[in-house]
Short mmCIF file of C-alpha atoms in Angstrom, two decimals:
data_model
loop_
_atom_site.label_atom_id
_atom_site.label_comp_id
_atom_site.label_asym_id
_atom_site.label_seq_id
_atom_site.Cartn_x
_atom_site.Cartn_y
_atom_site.Cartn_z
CA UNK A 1 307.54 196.44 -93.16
CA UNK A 2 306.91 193.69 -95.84
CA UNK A 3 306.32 190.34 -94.17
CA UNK A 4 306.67 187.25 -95.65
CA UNK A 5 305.68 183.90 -93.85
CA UNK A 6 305.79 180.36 -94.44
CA UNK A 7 304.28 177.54 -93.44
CA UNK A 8 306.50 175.57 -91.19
CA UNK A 9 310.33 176.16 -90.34
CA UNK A 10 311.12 172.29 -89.64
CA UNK A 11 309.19 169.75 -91.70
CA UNK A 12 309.61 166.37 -91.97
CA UNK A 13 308.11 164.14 -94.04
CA UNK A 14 308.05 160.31 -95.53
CA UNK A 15 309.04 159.18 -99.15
CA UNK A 16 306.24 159.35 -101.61
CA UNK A 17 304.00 161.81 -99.23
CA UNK A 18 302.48 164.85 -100.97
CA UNK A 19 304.07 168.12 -99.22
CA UNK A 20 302.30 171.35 -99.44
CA UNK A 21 304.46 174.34 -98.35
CA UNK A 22 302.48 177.73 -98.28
CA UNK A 23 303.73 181.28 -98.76
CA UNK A 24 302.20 184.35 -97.88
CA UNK A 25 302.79 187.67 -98.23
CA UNK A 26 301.16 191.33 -96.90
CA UNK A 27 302.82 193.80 -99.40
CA UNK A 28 300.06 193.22 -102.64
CA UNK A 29 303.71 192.20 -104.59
CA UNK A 30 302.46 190.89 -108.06
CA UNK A 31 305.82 188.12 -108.15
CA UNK A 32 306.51 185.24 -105.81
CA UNK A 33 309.26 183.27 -106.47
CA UNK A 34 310.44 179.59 -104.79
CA UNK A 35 313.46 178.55 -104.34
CA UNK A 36 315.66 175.73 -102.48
CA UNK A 37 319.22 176.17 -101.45
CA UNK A 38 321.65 173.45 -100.80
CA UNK A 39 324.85 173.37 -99.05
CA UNK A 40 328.16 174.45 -102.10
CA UNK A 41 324.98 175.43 -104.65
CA UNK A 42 323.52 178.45 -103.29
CA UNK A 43 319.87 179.24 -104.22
CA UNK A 44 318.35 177.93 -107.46
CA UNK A 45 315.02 178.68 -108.42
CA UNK A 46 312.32 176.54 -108.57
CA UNK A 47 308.89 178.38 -109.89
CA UNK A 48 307.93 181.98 -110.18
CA UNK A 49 304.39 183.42 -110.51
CA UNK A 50 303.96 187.18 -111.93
CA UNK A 51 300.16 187.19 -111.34
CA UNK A 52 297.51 184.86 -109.47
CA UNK A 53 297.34 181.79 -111.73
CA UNK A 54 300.35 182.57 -113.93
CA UNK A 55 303.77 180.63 -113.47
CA UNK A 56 306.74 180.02 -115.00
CA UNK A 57 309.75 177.27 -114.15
CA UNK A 58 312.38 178.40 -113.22
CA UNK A 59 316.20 176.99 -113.12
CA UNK A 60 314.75 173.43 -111.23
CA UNK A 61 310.88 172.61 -111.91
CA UNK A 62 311.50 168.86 -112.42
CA UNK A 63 309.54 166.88 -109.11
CA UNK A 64 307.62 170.44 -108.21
CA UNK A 65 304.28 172.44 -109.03
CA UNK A 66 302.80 175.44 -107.76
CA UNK A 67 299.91 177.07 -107.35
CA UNK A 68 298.48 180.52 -106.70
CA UNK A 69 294.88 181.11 -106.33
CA UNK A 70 295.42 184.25 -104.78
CA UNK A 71 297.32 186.80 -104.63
CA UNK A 72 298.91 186.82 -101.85
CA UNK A 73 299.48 183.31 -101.21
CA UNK A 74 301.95 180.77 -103.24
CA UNK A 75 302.22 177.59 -102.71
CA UNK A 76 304.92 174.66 -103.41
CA UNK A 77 303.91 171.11 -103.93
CA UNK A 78 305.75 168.48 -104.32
CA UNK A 79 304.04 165.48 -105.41
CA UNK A 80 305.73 162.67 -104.18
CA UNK A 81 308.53 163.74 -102.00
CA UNK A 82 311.82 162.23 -102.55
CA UNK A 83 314.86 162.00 -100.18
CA UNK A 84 317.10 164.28 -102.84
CA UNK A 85 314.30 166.89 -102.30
CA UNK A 86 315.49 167.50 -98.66
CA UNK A 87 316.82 170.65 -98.87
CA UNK A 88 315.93 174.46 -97.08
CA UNK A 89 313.22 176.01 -98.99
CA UNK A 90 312.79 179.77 -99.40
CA UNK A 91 309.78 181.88 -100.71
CA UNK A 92 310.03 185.44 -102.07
CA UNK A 93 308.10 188.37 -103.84
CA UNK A 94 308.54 191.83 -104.92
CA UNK A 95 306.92 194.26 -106.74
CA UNK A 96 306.34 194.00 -110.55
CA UNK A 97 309.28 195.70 -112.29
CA UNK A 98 312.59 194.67 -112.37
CA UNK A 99 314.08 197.82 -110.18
CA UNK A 100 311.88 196.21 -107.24
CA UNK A 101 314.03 193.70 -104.38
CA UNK A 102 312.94 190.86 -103.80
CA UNK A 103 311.61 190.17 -99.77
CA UNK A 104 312.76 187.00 -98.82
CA UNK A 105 310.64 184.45 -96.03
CA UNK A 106 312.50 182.90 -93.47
CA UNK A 107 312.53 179.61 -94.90
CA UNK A 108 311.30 175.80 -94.57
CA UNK A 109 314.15 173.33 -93.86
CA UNK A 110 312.16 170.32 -95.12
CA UNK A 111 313.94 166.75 -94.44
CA UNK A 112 312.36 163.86 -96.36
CA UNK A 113 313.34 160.23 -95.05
CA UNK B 1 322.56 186.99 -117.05
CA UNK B 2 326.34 187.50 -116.53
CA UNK B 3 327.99 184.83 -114.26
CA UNK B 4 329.77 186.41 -111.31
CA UNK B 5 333.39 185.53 -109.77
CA UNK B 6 333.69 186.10 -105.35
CA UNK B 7 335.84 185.38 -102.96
CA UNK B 8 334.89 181.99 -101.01
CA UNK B 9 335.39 184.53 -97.60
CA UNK B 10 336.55 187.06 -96.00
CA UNK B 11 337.49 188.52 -92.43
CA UNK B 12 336.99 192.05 -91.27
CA UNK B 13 337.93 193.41 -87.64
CA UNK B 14 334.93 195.10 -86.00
CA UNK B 15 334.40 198.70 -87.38
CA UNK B 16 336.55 198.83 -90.57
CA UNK B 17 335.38 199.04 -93.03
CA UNK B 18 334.34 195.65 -94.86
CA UNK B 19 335.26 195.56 -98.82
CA UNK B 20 333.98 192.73 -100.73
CA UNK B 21 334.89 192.37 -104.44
CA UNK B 22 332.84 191.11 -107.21
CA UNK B 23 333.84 189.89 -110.86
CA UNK B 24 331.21 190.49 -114.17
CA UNK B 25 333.68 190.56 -116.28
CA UNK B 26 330.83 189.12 -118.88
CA UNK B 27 328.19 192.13 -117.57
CA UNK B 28 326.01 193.50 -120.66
CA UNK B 29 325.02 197.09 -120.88
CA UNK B 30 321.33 196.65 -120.06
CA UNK B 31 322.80 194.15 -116.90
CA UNK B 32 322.47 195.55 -113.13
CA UNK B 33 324.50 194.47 -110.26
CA UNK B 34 322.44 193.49 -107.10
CA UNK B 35 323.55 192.65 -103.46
CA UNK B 36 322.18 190.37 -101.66
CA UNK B 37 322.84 188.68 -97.39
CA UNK B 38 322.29 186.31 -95.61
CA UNK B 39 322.58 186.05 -92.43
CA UNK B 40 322.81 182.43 -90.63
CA UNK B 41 319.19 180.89 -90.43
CA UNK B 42 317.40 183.83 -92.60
CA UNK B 43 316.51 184.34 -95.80
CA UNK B 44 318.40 187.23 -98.47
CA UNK B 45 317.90 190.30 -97.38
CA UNK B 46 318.35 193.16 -100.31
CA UNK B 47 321.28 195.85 -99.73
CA UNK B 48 322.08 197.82 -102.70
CA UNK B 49 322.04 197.47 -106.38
CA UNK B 50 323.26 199.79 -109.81
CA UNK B 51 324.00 199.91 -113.30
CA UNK B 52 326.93 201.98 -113.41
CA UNK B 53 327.09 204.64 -111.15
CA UNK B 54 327.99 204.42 -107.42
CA UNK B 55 325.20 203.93 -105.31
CA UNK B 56 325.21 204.66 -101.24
CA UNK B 57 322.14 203.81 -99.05
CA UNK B 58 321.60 203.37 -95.51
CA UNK B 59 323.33 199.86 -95.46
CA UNK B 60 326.13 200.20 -97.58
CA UNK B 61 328.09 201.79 -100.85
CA UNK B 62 328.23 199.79 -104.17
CA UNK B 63 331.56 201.31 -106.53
CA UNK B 64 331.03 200.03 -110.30
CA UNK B 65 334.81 200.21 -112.46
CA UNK B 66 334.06 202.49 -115.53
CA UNK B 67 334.33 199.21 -117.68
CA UNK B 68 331.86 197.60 -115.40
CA UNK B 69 333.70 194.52 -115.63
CA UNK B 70 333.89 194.01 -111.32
CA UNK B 71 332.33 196.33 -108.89
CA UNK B 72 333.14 196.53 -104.36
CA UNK B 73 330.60 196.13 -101.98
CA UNK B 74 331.81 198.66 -99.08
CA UNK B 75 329.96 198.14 -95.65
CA UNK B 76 331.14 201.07 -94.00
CA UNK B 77 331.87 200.50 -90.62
CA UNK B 78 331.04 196.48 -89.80
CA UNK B 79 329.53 195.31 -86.61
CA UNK B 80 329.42 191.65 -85.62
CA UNK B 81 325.78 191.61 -87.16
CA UNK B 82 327.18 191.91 -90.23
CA UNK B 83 328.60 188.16 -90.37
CA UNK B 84 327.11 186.90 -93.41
CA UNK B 85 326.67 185.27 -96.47
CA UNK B 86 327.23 188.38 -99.24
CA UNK B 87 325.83 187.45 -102.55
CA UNK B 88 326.83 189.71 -106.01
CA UNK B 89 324.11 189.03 -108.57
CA UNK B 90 324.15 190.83 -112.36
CA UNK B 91 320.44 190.93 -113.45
CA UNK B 92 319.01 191.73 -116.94
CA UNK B 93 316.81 194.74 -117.02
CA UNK B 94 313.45 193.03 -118.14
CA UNK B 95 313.90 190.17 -115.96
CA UNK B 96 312.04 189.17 -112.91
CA UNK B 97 314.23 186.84 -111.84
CA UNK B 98 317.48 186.54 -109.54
CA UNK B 99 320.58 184.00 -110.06
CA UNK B 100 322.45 183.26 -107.01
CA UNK B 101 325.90 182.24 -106.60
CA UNK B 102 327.68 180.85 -103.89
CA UNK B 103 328.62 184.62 -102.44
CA UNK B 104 331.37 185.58 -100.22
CA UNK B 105 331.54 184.40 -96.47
CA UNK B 106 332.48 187.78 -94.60
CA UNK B 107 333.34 186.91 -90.93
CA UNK B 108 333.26 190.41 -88.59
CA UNK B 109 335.97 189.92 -85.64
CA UNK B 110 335.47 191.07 -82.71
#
């Protein structure tokens, strides 16, 4: 079965900290995607990465970066944490090719006071 | 990608079948329709997806109108483990990437 992990399901963490949130997956999936959902907005997307070191924005970049230094690991920093970033945050990946699902993790609800 | 029109929810007794409607009224011919769930305190989990034939797998049926203008999500016979958030998404061939609505509540009762 495809696993996909994160970090942490409960974080919490101050205004103006620097929050890492790590992704990993066991598949070899070439695309990892983030994205945040938010109670009446569903899931928007923040970053995805087709290949280690590639990324593009997605829907919501503004207040995020990534990284991924390897392949199976992506990684979602924010760089000062504000409270409007509170929010549930969910990492995927799939295969390359657009006929491939995506595997969701089971998500980080991050609160940010 | 084509913007998508569902129900807010939905309730289905306990093994009828559960069938949730989806509008693409806007849906392009290189444009696939994609399923999506989520169950309470998981992430999406993939069911089914087409371009414009019917499709039947292990978890459900997907039924595309000729026009491919609005398409049914059929979950055969629902259990209570079906309760979930049910997400239609229309995808561009080419593109990596998945838009989410706000997807149908479907409530299975007991």
């Amino acid at each position: 079965d495809v696993k996909v992990t994160q970090s942490s399901r409960y974080l919490v963490k101050r205004t103006g900290e620097k929050v890492f949130l790590e992704c990993v997956q066991d598949m070899d999936h070439e695309n990892m995607f983030w994205y945040r959902q938010d109670p009446g907005l569903g899931l928007r997307l923040i970053y995805f990465s087709y290949d280690v070191k590639m990324k593009e924005k997605g829907d919501i970049p503004e207040g995020y970066s990534v990284s991924r230094e390897k392949k199976e690991r992506f990684s979602l920093i924010l760089e000062s944490a504000s409270t409007n970033q509170t929010s549930m945050y969910l990492c995927a990946s799939s295969a390359a090719g657009t006929d491939y699902e995506q595997y969701f993790g089971p998500g980080t609800r991050l609160t940010v006071t | 990608d084509a913007k998508t029109t569902q129900p807010t929810s939905m309730d289905c007794a306990e093994g009828r079948a559960a069938n949730l409607p989806c509008n693409h009224s806007t849906i392009s011919g290189n444009e696939y329709v994609y399923w999506y769930r989520q169950i309470h305190s998981q992430g999406p989990q993939y069911i089914i997806h087409g371009l414009k034939n019917n499709e039947t797998n292990e978890m459900a049926s997907l039924i595309i109108t000729e026009d491919r203008k609005s398409s049914t999500l059929i979950l055969p016979h629902a259990t209570l483990r079906d309760t979930a958030v049910y997400y239609c998404i229309v995808r561009v061939f080419g593109n990596e990437k998945l838009t989410f609505g706000t997807g149908t509540r479907l409530t299975i009762i007991p």
